[in-house]
Short mmCIF file of C-alpha atoms and ligand atoms in Angstrom, two decimals:
data_model
loop_
_atom_site.label_atom_id
_atom_site.label_comp_id
_atom_site.label_asym_id
_atom_site.label_seq_id
_atom_site.Cartn_x
_atom_site.Cartn_y
_atom_site.Cartn_z
CA UNK X 1 39.62 165.87 82.54
CA UNK X 2 38.56 165.04 86.33
CA UNK X 3 34.95 163.37 86.79
CA UNK X 4 34.32 165.17 89.47
CA UNK X 5 35.10 169.26 90.03
CA UNK X 6 33.89 171.31 92.52
CA UNK X 7 34.66 174.91 92.04
CA UNK X 8 34.17 177.57 94.97
CA UNK X 9 30.84 176.32 95.61
CA UNK X 10 28.53 178.93 98.21
CA UNK X 11 25.65 176.98 99.87
CA UNK X 12 23.62 178.86 102.47
CA UNK X 13 20.38 177.59 104.62
CA UNK X 14 18.75 180.32 105.23
CA UNK X 15 20.94 182.43 107.40
CA UNK X 16 23.77 179.78 108.11
CA UNK X 17 26.28 179.46 105.52
CA UNK X 18 27.16 175.95 105.37
CA UNK X 19 29.09 175.76 102.22
CA UNK X 20 31.87 178.90 102.28
CA UNK X 21 33.75 178.62 98.72
CA UNK X 22 34.97 174.32 98.69
CA UNK X 23 36.89 173.45 95.78
CA UNK X 24 39.08 170.14 94.95
CA UNK X 25 38.63 167.65 92.07
CA UNK X 26 38.38 164.09 91.84
CA UNK X 27 39.87 161.81 89.30
CA UNK X 28 38.27 159.05 87.88
CA UNK X 29 38.35 155.63 89.82
CA UNK X 30 39.88 157.36 92.80
CA UNK X 31 38.51 156.89 96.08
CA UNK X 32 38.03 159.81 98.20
CA UNK X 33 37.23 160.05 101.66
CA UNK X 34 35.78 163.23 103.42
CA UNK X 35 36.44 163.38 107.23
CA UNK X 36 35.83 166.65 109.91
CA UNK X 37 33.94 167.81 112.89
CA UNK X 38 29.98 167.41 112.39
CA UNK X 39 28.05 170.20 111.20
CA UNK X 40 31.01 171.13 108.67
CA UNK X 41 28.65 170.65 105.35
CA UNK X 42 30.12 166.89 104.57
CA UNK X 43 26.73 165.41 104.20
CA UNK X 44 25.11 168.94 102.55
CA UNK X 45 28.43 169.00 99.90
CA UNK X 46 27.75 165.25 99.27
CA UNK X 47 24.01 165.95 98.90
CA UNK X 48 24.69 168.43 96.25
CA UNK X 49 26.84 165.88 93.98
CA UNK X 50 23.64 164.09 92.76
CA UNK X 51 21.36 167.43 92.58
CA UNK X 52 19.38 166.21 96.40
CA UNK X 53 20.67 169.69 97.30
CA UNK X 54 20.85 172.26 95.11
CA UNK X 55 24.04 175.26 96.43
CA UNK X 56 23.99 179.19 95.35
CA UNK X 57 26.81 179.85 93.74
CA UNK X 58 30.11 178.41 92.50
CA UNK X 59 29.74 175.37 89.94
CA UNK X 60 30.02 171.85 90.05
CA UNK X 61 30.97 169.64 87.02
CA UNK X 62 30.30 165.34 87.52
CA UNK X 63 31.22 163.59 84.71
CA UNK X 64 31.07 166.17 82.43
CA UNK X 65 27.76 168.19 83.65
CA UNK X 66 27.41 171.04 84.82
CA UNK X 67 25.07 170.33 87.21
CA UNK X 68 22.67 173.57 86.73
CA UNK X 69 22.34 172.51 83.47
CA UNK X 70 21.32 169.03 83.67
CA UNK X 71 18.33 168.50 81.26
CA UNK X 72 17.23 164.33 82.08
CA UNK X 73 17.89 164.53 85.37
CA UNK X 74 16.98 161.09 86.15
CA UNK X 75 19.82 159.51 84.01
CA UNK X 76 22.05 161.35 85.19
CA UNK X 77 21.23 160.50 88.61
CA UNK X 78 21.46 157.07 87.47
CA UNK X 79 25.12 157.35 86.75
CA UNK X 80 25.65 158.43 90.47
CA UNK X 81 24.94 156.11 93.39
CA UNK X 82 24.31 157.09 96.97
CA UNK X 83 24.46 154.85 100.12
CA UNK X 84 22.85 156.78 103.05
CA UNK X 85 23.71 156.07 106.84
CA UNK X 86 20.08 155.54 107.44
CA UNK X 87 20.13 152.78 104.41
CA UNK X 88 16.39 154.05 103.45
CA UNK X 89 15.46 150.38 101.95
CA UNK X 90 11.87 150.43 99.99
CA UNK X 91 9.92 148.84 102.91
CA UNK X 92 7.32 147.69 101.22
CA UNK X 93 9.51 145.49 98.48
CA UNK X 94 11.68 142.49 99.76
CA UNK X 95 15.55 142.31 99.07
CA UNK X 96 15.55 141.39 95.91
CA UNK X 97 12.70 143.64 94.24
CA UNK X 98 14.52 146.43 96.29
CA UNK X 99 17.79 145.69 93.90
CA UNK X 100 15.18 145.17 90.85
CA UNK X 101 13.13 148.19 91.51
CA UNK X 102 15.72 151.20 89.82
CA UNK X 103 16.60 148.61 87.27
CA UNK X 104 13.36 148.22 86.02
CA UNK X 105 12.06 151.83 86.47
CA UNK X 106 14.68 154.23 85.40
CA UNK X 107 17.19 152.05 83.53
CA UNK X 108 14.11 149.80 81.36
CA UNK X 109 16.24 146.94 81.97
CA UNK X 110 13.52 144.13 81.50
CA UNK X 111 12.94 141.73 84.43
CA UNK X 112 15.02 138.66 84.28
CA UNK X 113 18.08 140.98 83.44
CA UNK X 114 17.77 143.08 86.83
CA UNK X 115 16.88 139.84 88.68
CA UNK X 116 20.24 137.80 87.21
CA UNK X 117 22.20 141.28 88.26
CA UNK X 118 20.63 141.93 91.34
CA UNK X 119 21.45 138.46 92.40
CA UNK X 120 24.86 138.85 91.69
CA UNK X 121 25.29 141.56 93.73
CA UNK X 122 23.52 140.61 96.53
CA UNK X 123 25.85 137.63 96.02
CA UNK X 124 28.91 140.52 96.00
CA UNK X 125 27.23 141.81 99.45
CA UNK X 126 26.79 138.06 100.98
CA UNK X 127 23.36 139.27 101.24
CA UNK X 128 22.05 136.36 98.45
CA UNK X 129 20.35 133.75 101.67
CA UNK X 130 17.81 136.92 102.28
CA UNK X 131 16.24 137.47 98.64
CA UNK X 132 12.86 137.52 99.93
CA UNK X 133 13.13 139.20 103.52
CA UNK X 134 11.45 142.41 103.73
CA UNK X 135 14.00 145.26 105.68
CA UNK X 136 12.14 145.54 108.91
CA UNK X 137 13.34 141.74 109.47
CA UNK X 138 17.36 142.69 109.06
CA UNK X 139 19.88 143.90 111.47
CA UNK X 140 21.00 147.00 110.38
CA UNK X 141 24.45 145.47 108.78
CA UNK X 142 23.33 143.51 106.89
CA UNK X 143 20.31 146.60 105.49
CA UNK X 144 23.26 148.39 104.18
CA UNK X 145 24.86 146.02 102.65
CA UNK X 146 21.53 145.47 100.57
CA UNK X 147 21.56 149.62 99.95
CA UNK X 148 25.15 148.81 98.70
CA UNK X 149 23.81 145.80 96.40
CA UNK X 150 20.89 148.31 95.52
CA UNK X 151 23.45 151.21 94.50
CA UNK X 152 25.82 149.35 92.35
CA UNK X 153 23.45 147.28 90.59
CA UNK X 154 22.80 150.41 88.86
CA UNK X 155 26.56 150.18 87.69
CA UNK X 156 27.02 153.83 88.47
CA UNK X 157 30.08 155.43 87.62
CA UNK X 158 30.45 156.88 90.52
CA UNK X 159 29.03 155.99 94.54
CA UNK X 160 28.76 158.12 97.26
CA UNK X 161 28.53 157.07 100.88
CA UNK X 162 27.44 158.98 103.38
CA UNK X 163 28.85 158.22 106.76
CA UNK X 164 27.58 154.48 105.57
CA UNK X 165 28.10 152.67 109.22
CA UNK X 166 27.32 155.70 111.48
CA UNK X 167 23.90 154.19 112.81
CA UNK X 168 25.18 150.58 112.86
CA UNK X 169 25.67 148.60 116.52
CA UNK X 170 29.95 148.75 116.65
CA UNK X 171 29.74 144.77 115.93
CA UNK X 172 28.41 145.30 112.50
CA UNK X 173 30.62 148.03 111.27
CA UNK X 174 33.00 145.65 109.62
CA UNK X 175 31.38 143.67 107.99
CA UNK X 176 29.65 146.83 105.76
CA UNK X 177 32.95 148.33 105.95
CA UNK X 178 34.93 144.83 104.12
CA UNK X 179 31.81 145.33 101.37
CA UNK X 180 33.27 148.99 100.63
CA UNK X 181 36.52 147.71 100.52
CA UNK X 182 35.43 145.08 98.34
CA UNK X 183 34.17 147.36 95.84
CA UNK X 184 37.84 149.49 95.30
CA UNK X 185 39.89 149.04 92.39
CA UNK X 186 36.72 148.27 89.97
CA UNK X 187 37.34 152.04 88.66
CA UNK X 188 34.25 153.21 90.58
CA UNK X 189 34.96 156.52 91.96
CA UNK X 190 33.79 156.36 95.20
CA UNK X 191 33.56 159.56 98.06
CA UNK X 192 32.88 158.39 101.05
CA UNK X 193 31.87 160.42 104.17
CA UNK X 194 32.96 158.74 107.29
CA UNK X 195 34.18 158.44 111.27
CA UNK X 196 35.89 155.35 110.76
CA UNK X 197 39.75 156.53 110.24
CA UNK X 198 41.40 153.51 110.29
CA UNK X 199 39.07 152.45 107.38
CA UNK X 200 39.52 155.94 105.29
CA UNK X 201 43.31 155.71 105.56
CA UNK X 202 43.83 152.42 104.25
CA UNK X 203 41.19 152.67 101.41
CA UNK X 204 41.15 156.29 100.29
CA UNK X 205 43.33 158.12 97.72
CA UNK X 206 42.76 161.44 98.78
CA UNK X 207 41.19 162.39 102.20
CA UNK X 208 39.67 165.95 102.50
CA UNK X 209 39.47 167.45 105.94
CA UNK X 210 36.21 169.89 105.70
CA UNK X 211 35.78 172.01 108.57
CA UNK X 212 33.14 175.19 109.16
CA UNK X 213 31.71 174.74 105.49
CA UNK X 214 35.78 175.09 103.96
CA UNK X 215 38.43 171.96 102.81
CA UNK X 216 40.90 173.26 105.63
CA UNK X 217 42.82 170.19 104.37
CA UNK X 218 43.34 167.41 101.54
CA UNK X 219 46.36 165.38 100.73
CA UNK X 220 47.21 161.68 101.12
CA UNK X 221 46.28 159.65 103.54
CA UNK X 222 49.98 160.06 104.32
CA UNK X 223 50.42 163.64 104.83
CA UNK X 224 46.85 163.97 106.61
CA UNK X 225 47.06 161.20 108.84
CA UNK X 226 51.02 161.97 110.01
CA UNK X 227 52.11 164.92 108.91
CA UNK X 228 48.58 167.33 109.17
CA UNK X 229 49.62 170.87 108.91
CA UNK X 230 46.50 172.58 109.46
CA UNK X 231 45.78 173.57 113.20
CA UNK X 232 42.11 171.82 113.18
CA UNK X 233 43.31 169.31 111.17
CA UNK X 234 45.48 168.53 114.00
CA UNK X 235 42.98 168.89 116.70
CA UNK X 236 40.28 167.32 114.96
CA UNK X 237 42.72 164.16 114.57
CA UNK X 238 43.83 164.28 118.14
CA UNK X 239 39.79 163.63 119.11
CA UNK X 240 39.52 160.80 116.75
CA UNK X 241 42.01 158.50 116.93
CA UNK X 242 42.06 159.42 121.23
CA UNK X 243 38.08 157.57 120.84
CA UNK S 1 -42.12 147.23 122.17
CA UNK S 2 -42.15 143.17 121.83
CA UNK S 3 -39.56 141.03 120.33
CA UNK S 4 -42.29 138.85 118.39
CA UNK S 5 -43.76 141.87 116.78
CA UNK S 6 -40.08 142.35 115.43
CA UNK S 7 -39.58 139.14 114.01
CA UNK S 8 -42.54 139.27 112.65
CA UNK S 9 -42.34 142.37 110.59
CA UNK S 10 -39.21 141.26 109.78
CA UNK S 11 -40.38 137.43 108.23
CA UNK S 12 -43.36 140.45 106.71
CA UNK S 13 -41.41 143.14 105.14
CA UNK S 14 -37.53 141.17 104.50
CA UNK S 15 -37.67 141.65 100.64
CA UNK S 16 -37.98 145.56 101.42
CA UNK S 17 -35.19 145.17 103.92
CA UNK S 18 -33.17 143.49 101.61
CA UNK S 19 -33.81 146.38 99.14
CA UNK S 20 -32.71 148.72 101.45
CA UNK S 21 -29.67 146.61 102.75
CA UNK S 22 -28.26 145.55 98.98
CA UNK S 23 -29.03 149.73 98.35
CA UNK S 24 -26.83 150.89 101.13
CA UNK S 25 -24.08 148.50 100.53
CA UNK S 26 -24.19 149.55 97.13
CA UNK S 27 -23.88 153.33 97.63
CA UNK S 28 -21.60 153.18 100.09
CA UNK S 29 -18.90 150.76 98.69
CA UNK S 30 -19.02 152.76 95.41
CA UNK S 31 -19.11 155.50 97.15
CA UNK S 32 -16.18 154.76 99.37
CA UNK S 33 -14.41 153.59 96.38
CA UNK S 34 -14.91 156.68 93.87
CA UNK S 35 -13.62 158.66 97.24
CA UNK S 36 -10.51 156.82 98.05
CA UNK S 37 -9.94 157.73 94.22
CA UNK S 38 -10.80 161.29 94.61
CA UNK S 39 -8.69 161.29 97.72
CA UNK S 40 -5.67 159.84 96.10
CA UNK S 41 -5.77 162.82 93.86
CA UNK S 42 -6.98 165.38 95.69
CA UNK S 43 -4.85 164.24 98.71
CA UNK S 44 -1.16 162.91 96.50
CA UNK S 45 -1.12 166.14 94.86
CA UNK S 46 -1.73 168.09 98.37
CA UNK S 47 1.24 166.52 99.48
CA UNK S 48 3.73 167.13 97.03
CA UNK S 49 6.16 169.74 98.07
CA UNK S 50 7.17 173.03 96.55
CA UNK S 51 10.44 173.91 97.83
CA UNK S 52 12.88 176.99 97.30
CA UNK S 53 14.19 175.13 94.30
CA UNK S 54 10.75 174.81 91.97
CA UNK S 55 9.87 176.90 89.50
CA UNK S 56 7.62 179.82 90.06
CA UNK S 57 4.81 178.23 87.52
CA UNK S 58 4.38 175.12 89.79
CA UNK S 59 4.58 177.66 93.31
CA UNK S 60 1.71 178.97 91.65
CA UNK S 61 0.25 176.02 90.47
CA UNK S 62 0.52 174.69 94.06
CA UNK S 63 -0.97 177.42 95.26
CA UNK S 64 -4.49 177.79 93.35
CA UNK S 65 -4.59 173.90 93.86
CA UNK S 66 -4.38 174.10 97.66
CA UNK S 67 -6.18 176.97 97.63
CA UNK S 68 -9.23 174.66 95.31
CA UNK S 69 -8.81 172.06 97.46
CA UNK S 70 -8.99 173.50 100.52
CA UNK S 71 -11.97 175.28 100.11
CA UNK S 72 -13.33 171.49 98.46
CA UNK S 73 -12.04 169.99 101.94
CA UNK S 74 -13.64 172.36 104.25
CA UNK S 75 -17.18 172.71 102.52
CA UNK S 76 -17.69 169.01 102.51
CA UNK S 77 -16.81 168.07 105.98
CA UNK S 78 -18.80 171.15 106.92
CA UNK S 79 -21.48 170.77 106.03
CA UNK S 80 -24.17 167.47 106.73
CA UNK S 81 -24.35 165.53 103.91
CA UNK S 82 -28.08 165.32 104.44
CA UNK S 83 -28.11 169.25 103.06
CA UNK S 84 -25.35 168.38 100.45
CA UNK S 85 -27.74 165.55 98.99
CA UNK S 86 -30.88 167.88 98.74
CA UNK S 87 -28.98 170.79 97.52
CA UNK S 88 -26.65 168.80 94.52
CA UNK S 89 -29.62 166.77 93.66
CA UNK S 90 -31.70 169.24 92.89
CA UNK S 91 -29.37 172.33 91.85
CA UNK S 92 -28.62 169.40 89.09
CA UNK S 93 -32.32 168.33 88.81
CA UNK S 94 -33.74 171.43 87.58
CA UNK S 95 -30.62 173.30 86.00
CA UNK S 96 -29.04 170.75 83.99
CA UNK S 97 -30.22 167.51 83.71
CA UNK S 98 -33.41 165.05 85.33
CA UNK S 99 -30.41 162.71 86.87
CA UNK S 100 -31.27 159.65 87.85
CA UNK S 101 -31.55 159.41 92.51
CA UNK S 102 -29.00 156.71 92.71
CA UNK S 103 -26.28 158.00 90.42
CA UNK S 104 -27.18 161.23 92.39
CA UNK S 105 -26.70 159.65 95.71
CA UNK S 106 -23.84 158.03 94.57
CA UNK S 107 -22.28 161.63 93.61
CA UNK S 108 -22.72 162.89 96.60
CA UNK S 109 -21.45 160.38 98.89
CA UNK S 110 -18.47 159.90 96.77
CA UNK S 111 -17.50 163.73 96.98
CA UNK S 112 -18.04 163.57 100.21
CA UNK S 113 -16.04 160.80 101.06
CA UNK S 114 -13.33 162.07 98.84
CA UNK S 115 -13.06 165.46 101.20
CA UNK S 116 -12.58 163.04 103.98
CA UNK S 117 -10.35 160.39 102.17
CA UNK S 118 -8.21 163.57 100.82
CA UNK S 119 -6.87 163.94 104.30
CA UNK S 120 -6.05 160.67 105.02
CA UNK S 121 -4.39 159.79 102.11
CA UNK S 122 -2.42 163.28 102.73
CA UNK S 123 -1.48 162.34 105.73
CA UNK S 124 -0.28 159.13 104.70
CA UNK S 125 1.85 159.81 102.49
CA UNK S 126 3.60 162.63 104.59
CA UNK S 127 3.79 159.75 107.58
CA UNK S 128 6.37 157.68 104.83
CA UNK S 129 9.67 158.32 105.85
CA UNK S 130 10.94 160.57 103.15
CA UNK S 131 14.73 158.71 103.01
CA UNK S 132 13.09 155.88 100.91
CA UNK S 133 11.58 158.73 98.32
CA UNK S 134 15.26 160.70 98.24
CA UNK S 135 16.63 156.81 97.75
CA UNK S 136 14.51 156.36 94.90
CA UNK S 137 15.43 160.10 93.35
CA UNK S 138 19.00 158.88 94.12
CA UNK S 139 18.69 155.73 92.02
CA UNK S 140 17.03 157.90 88.89
CA UNK S 141 13.80 156.53 89.00
CA UNK S 142 10.84 159.22 88.44
CA UNK S 143 8.57 161.20 90.93
CA UNK S 144 5.45 159.45 89.46
CA UNK S 145 7.26 155.96 89.69
CA UNK S 146 8.55 156.55 92.96
CA UNK S 147 4.84 157.62 93.87
CA UNK S 148 3.15 154.90 92.66
CA UNK S 149 5.30 152.32 93.79
CA UNK S 150 7.20 152.81 96.61
CA UNK S 151 5.03 156.03 98.55
CA UNK S 152 1.66 154.96 97.78
CA UNK S 153 1.32 151.83 98.68
CA UNK S 154 2.97 152.42 102.16
CA UNK S 155 0.65 155.38 102.67
CA UNK S 156 -2.39 153.66 101.85
CA UNK S 157 -1.11 150.42 103.92
CA UNK S 158 -0.72 153.16 107.01
CA UNK S 159 -3.84 154.63 106.14
CA UNK S 160 -5.63 151.83 105.56
CA UNK S 161 -7.24 151.86 108.73
CA UNK S 162 -8.81 155.24 108.54
CA UNK S 163 -9.80 154.46 104.92
CA UNK S 164 -12.13 151.15 106.23
CA UNK S 165 -13.59 153.31 108.65
CA UNK S 166 -14.47 155.99 106.15
CA UNK S 167 -16.23 152.52 105.10
CA UNK S 168 -18.45 151.66 107.90
CA UNK S 169 -19.13 155.53 108.82
CA UNK S 170 -21.02 155.52 105.27
CA UNK S 171 -22.46 152.47 105.62
CA UNK S 172 -24.36 154.15 108.52
CA UNK S 173 -24.14 157.90 107.09
CA UNK S 174 -26.03 156.61 103.47
CA UNK S 175 -29.41 156.97 106.02
CA UNK S 176 -29.45 160.83 105.36
CA UNK S 177 -29.57 160.05 101.54
CA UNK S 178 -33.78 158.58 102.30
CA UNK S 179 -33.40 162.28 101.91
CA UNK S 180 -33.72 161.87 98.01
CA UNK S 181 -35.70 158.76 98.16
CA UNK S 182 -33.20 156.20 97.20
CA UNK S 183 -34.34 153.08 98.31
CA UNK S 184 -31.70 152.61 100.96
CA UNK S 185 -32.47 151.08 104.51
CA UNK S 186 -33.53 153.75 106.07
CA UNK S 187 -36.05 154.88 103.13
CA UNK S 188 -37.23 151.40 103.16
CA UNK S 189 -37.73 151.13 106.95
CA UNK S 190 -39.47 154.62 107.13
CA UNK S 191 -41.89 152.99 104.30
CA UNK S 192 -42.38 149.69 106.25
CA UNK S 193 -43.08 151.41 109.72
CA UNK S 194 -45.32 153.81 107.72
CA UNK S 195 -47.30 150.67 107.01
CA UNK S 196 -47.15 148.92 109.86
CA UNK S 197 -47.58 152.02 112.48
CA UNK S 198 -45.02 149.51 114.60
CA UNK S 199 -42.39 152.45 115.01
CA UNK S 200 -40.00 151.42 117.79
CA UNK S 201 -39.92 147.48 116.40
CA UNK S 202 -39.71 148.46 112.80
CA UNK S 203 -36.75 150.60 113.62
CA UNK S 204 -35.32 148.00 115.48
CA UNK S 205 -35.16 146.16 113.19
CA UNK S 206 -33.18 148.29 111.23
CA UNK S 207 -30.48 149.12 113.85
CA UNK S 208 -29.56 145.60 114.64
CA UNK S 209 -29.56 145.61 110.48
CA UNK S 210 -26.80 148.21 110.66
CA UNK S 211 -25.18 147.10 113.34
CA UNK S 212 -25.25 143.37 111.77
CA UNK S 213 -23.37 144.70 108.58
CA UNK S 214 -20.72 147.88 109.99
CA UNK S 215 -20.03 144.26 112.31
CA UNK S 216 -19.36 142.14 109.20
CA UNK S 217 -17.33 145.07 107.50
CA UNK S 218 -15.28 145.68 110.28
CA UNK S 219 -14.42 142.21 110.82
CA UNK S 220 -13.56 141.72 106.76
CA UNK S 221 -11.48 145.14 107.04
CA UNK S 222 -9.60 143.56 110.05
CA UNK S 223 -8.91 140.66 108.37
CA UNK S 224 -7.10 142.68 105.33
CA UNK S 225 -5.74 145.03 107.48
CA UNK S 226 -4.06 141.79 109.23
CA UNK S 227 -2.71 140.37 106.09
CA UNK S 228 -1.35 143.22 104.91
CA UNK S 229 1.01 143.98 107.90
CA UNK S 230 2.04 139.90 107.69
CA UNK S 231 4.97 140.52 105.90
CA UNK S 232 5.91 144.31 106.02
CA UNK S 233 5.76 146.86 108.55
CA UNK S 234 6.21 150.44 106.35
CA UNK S 235 6.18 152.19 109.90
CA UNK S 236 9.34 155.20 109.71
CA UNK S 237 12.13 154.36 112.03
CA UNK S 238 11.26 156.27 114.97
CA UNK S 239 7.71 155.19 115.13
CA UNK S 240 8.76 151.50 115.78
CA UNK S 241 8.50 152.62 119.83
CA UNK S 242 5.07 153.46 119.33
CA UNK S 243 4.09 149.93 117.64
CA UNK S 244 5.77 148.04 120.19
CA UNK S 245 3.80 149.80 122.76
CA UNK S 246 0.22 149.03 120.94
CA UNK S 247 1.63 145.80 120.64
CA UNK S 248 2.32 144.91 124.38
CA UNK S 249 -1.05 146.48 124.84
CA UNK S 250 -2.94 144.36 122.64
CA UNK S 251 -1.33 141.24 124.64
CA UNK S 252 -1.99 142.52 127.86
CA UNK S 253 -6.04 142.96 127.17
N1 LIG R 301 17.64 170.68 105.59
C1 LIG R 301 18.59 171.84 106.23
N2 LIG R 301 17.69 172.76 106.46
C2 LIG R 301 18.93 173.99 106.81
N3 LIG R 301 19.36 173.30 107.89
C3 LIG R 301 20.29 172.17 107.43
C4 LIG R 301 19.55 171.37 106.72
N4 LIG R 301 20.80 170.45 106.61
C5 LIG R 301 22.19 170.61 107.13
N5 LIG R 301 21.71 171.80 107.71
C6 LIG R 301 22.69 172.56 108.55
O1 LIG R 301 23.69 172.70 107.95
C7 LIG R 301 24.87 172.46 108.47
C8 LIG R 301 25.55 171.57 107.92
O2 LIG R 301 25.53 170.48 107.95
P1 LIG R 301 26.01 168.36 107.34
O3 LIG R 301 24.93 167.84 107.29
O4 LIG R 301 26.30 168.94 106.14
O5 LIG R 301 27.03 168.41 108.03
P2 LIG R 301 28.21 167.29 108.58
O6 LIG R 301 29.20 167.89 107.75
O7 LIG R 301 27.11 166.48 107.40
O8 LIG R 301 27.60 166.43 109.90
P3 LIG R 301 27.39 165.55 110.88
O9 LIG R 301 28.74 164.72 110.66
O10 LIG R 301 27.02 165.67 111.93
O11 LIG R 301 26.32 164.44 109.68
C9 LIG R 301 24.70 172.24 109.87
O12 LIG R 301 24.62 173.29 111.20
C10 LIG R 301 23.28 171.60 110.02
O13 LIG R 301 22.41 172.05 110.66
MG1 LIG R 302 26.54 164.14 107.90
#
């Protein structure tokens, strides 16, 4: 059984058909990257996977659960972490408390244990010196590293990234990508939406090319980047690689 | 009008003024606090969004609640507090129970303030960037914990100037509660003026006392506001330009 099974998923926003029948599976521990032009439905699909968005038809199973039949939404979401383009750190909490909050409130860990786990993960992302800082005093790259520490402190089985470096100044992109690289091979399943072509080629087990609400092509990074079959993939890759 | 006479009145009648000050501060402080609690409840519920995915029951309840709360807010903001005070006081007094005037005064000022606070709290909540709410949901935190620990603290901080302003307004506007004869400052002043027949002098003293109370209150509120914004800022990202503009203005002045 795959950890994520997506079957013929369709979604409309009012009159706009955003997902037009998307299907693919993700295996446990895989790193899957979704690439494709803007407006193709990548974020919408990703947000469906942790129920921030609903879909109209088709089926999605995540960790064995049908998303339309989830009884305990909060405990489901604890298993599926998400890292956002805009970081979305809690502005009223310092770095440490950003990483502790959901552990104590949602996982009901005690404060000491949560703190220990938060500190470990802040160390992993190189933010242990900033535990008392508030988000508004951090750079974009620092914020995103804290957001990653916050997400992995929940020990999720799946981690979703929606363009984690798109809101960053160029010089901060690499520090965040390095942190994401360091998460690979820990048995963590990751789905990454990103425009960083070199990074996704490097890190992914599988690439999904989404365009206009469908999976236009999918395969290993080698297949997609060296020998794309779909005309739209070729056009897209020519554009992004030229840039 | 002579300033000497003012001083004389103040020195002679200061215990009466003092009682007025005490009642005014008591009624307006308690009224502001209860009003804020009402505002948190009503404004908090009003800020909850129902979308296409919500259940029918939830949508229905939300509609009913919106209707009732809108009526409440419009009625209490759209009629003078003086009218509310006499109407409610006598309505309850003659039909239900002969209640204490101070209780009645606190009741009226609280629900009146609550109407304003509801809108202040609602817009404060809506100004908190939705990304943080989504992040909290995505971490599996319950809606109520998200509200209490992420949204409301920032909403209250955003809205603090407006909330504090309600207190200042209440210090002044509680004067209309003299209509139900509680011993607040305006009522006391009327009695003093009635005995001395020195109307302008008495009310000059009264005005000075009100000014002093509101000045001190606004000084204290300013201090609190500053200490709130010292370590953190909860302005959504799109508002950072705005805040730097207002900072620049302050520096210039
Ligand atoms: N909440 C919404 N309401 C209405 N339309 C929406 C909403 N969210 C997304 N859309 C529309 O759905 C389409 C797909 O959006 P989506 O964000 O999934 O694309 P994307 O592939 O992530 O693009 P990008 O690379 O720009 O992030 C777009 O046309 C967008 O305008
Ligand atoms: Mg997107």
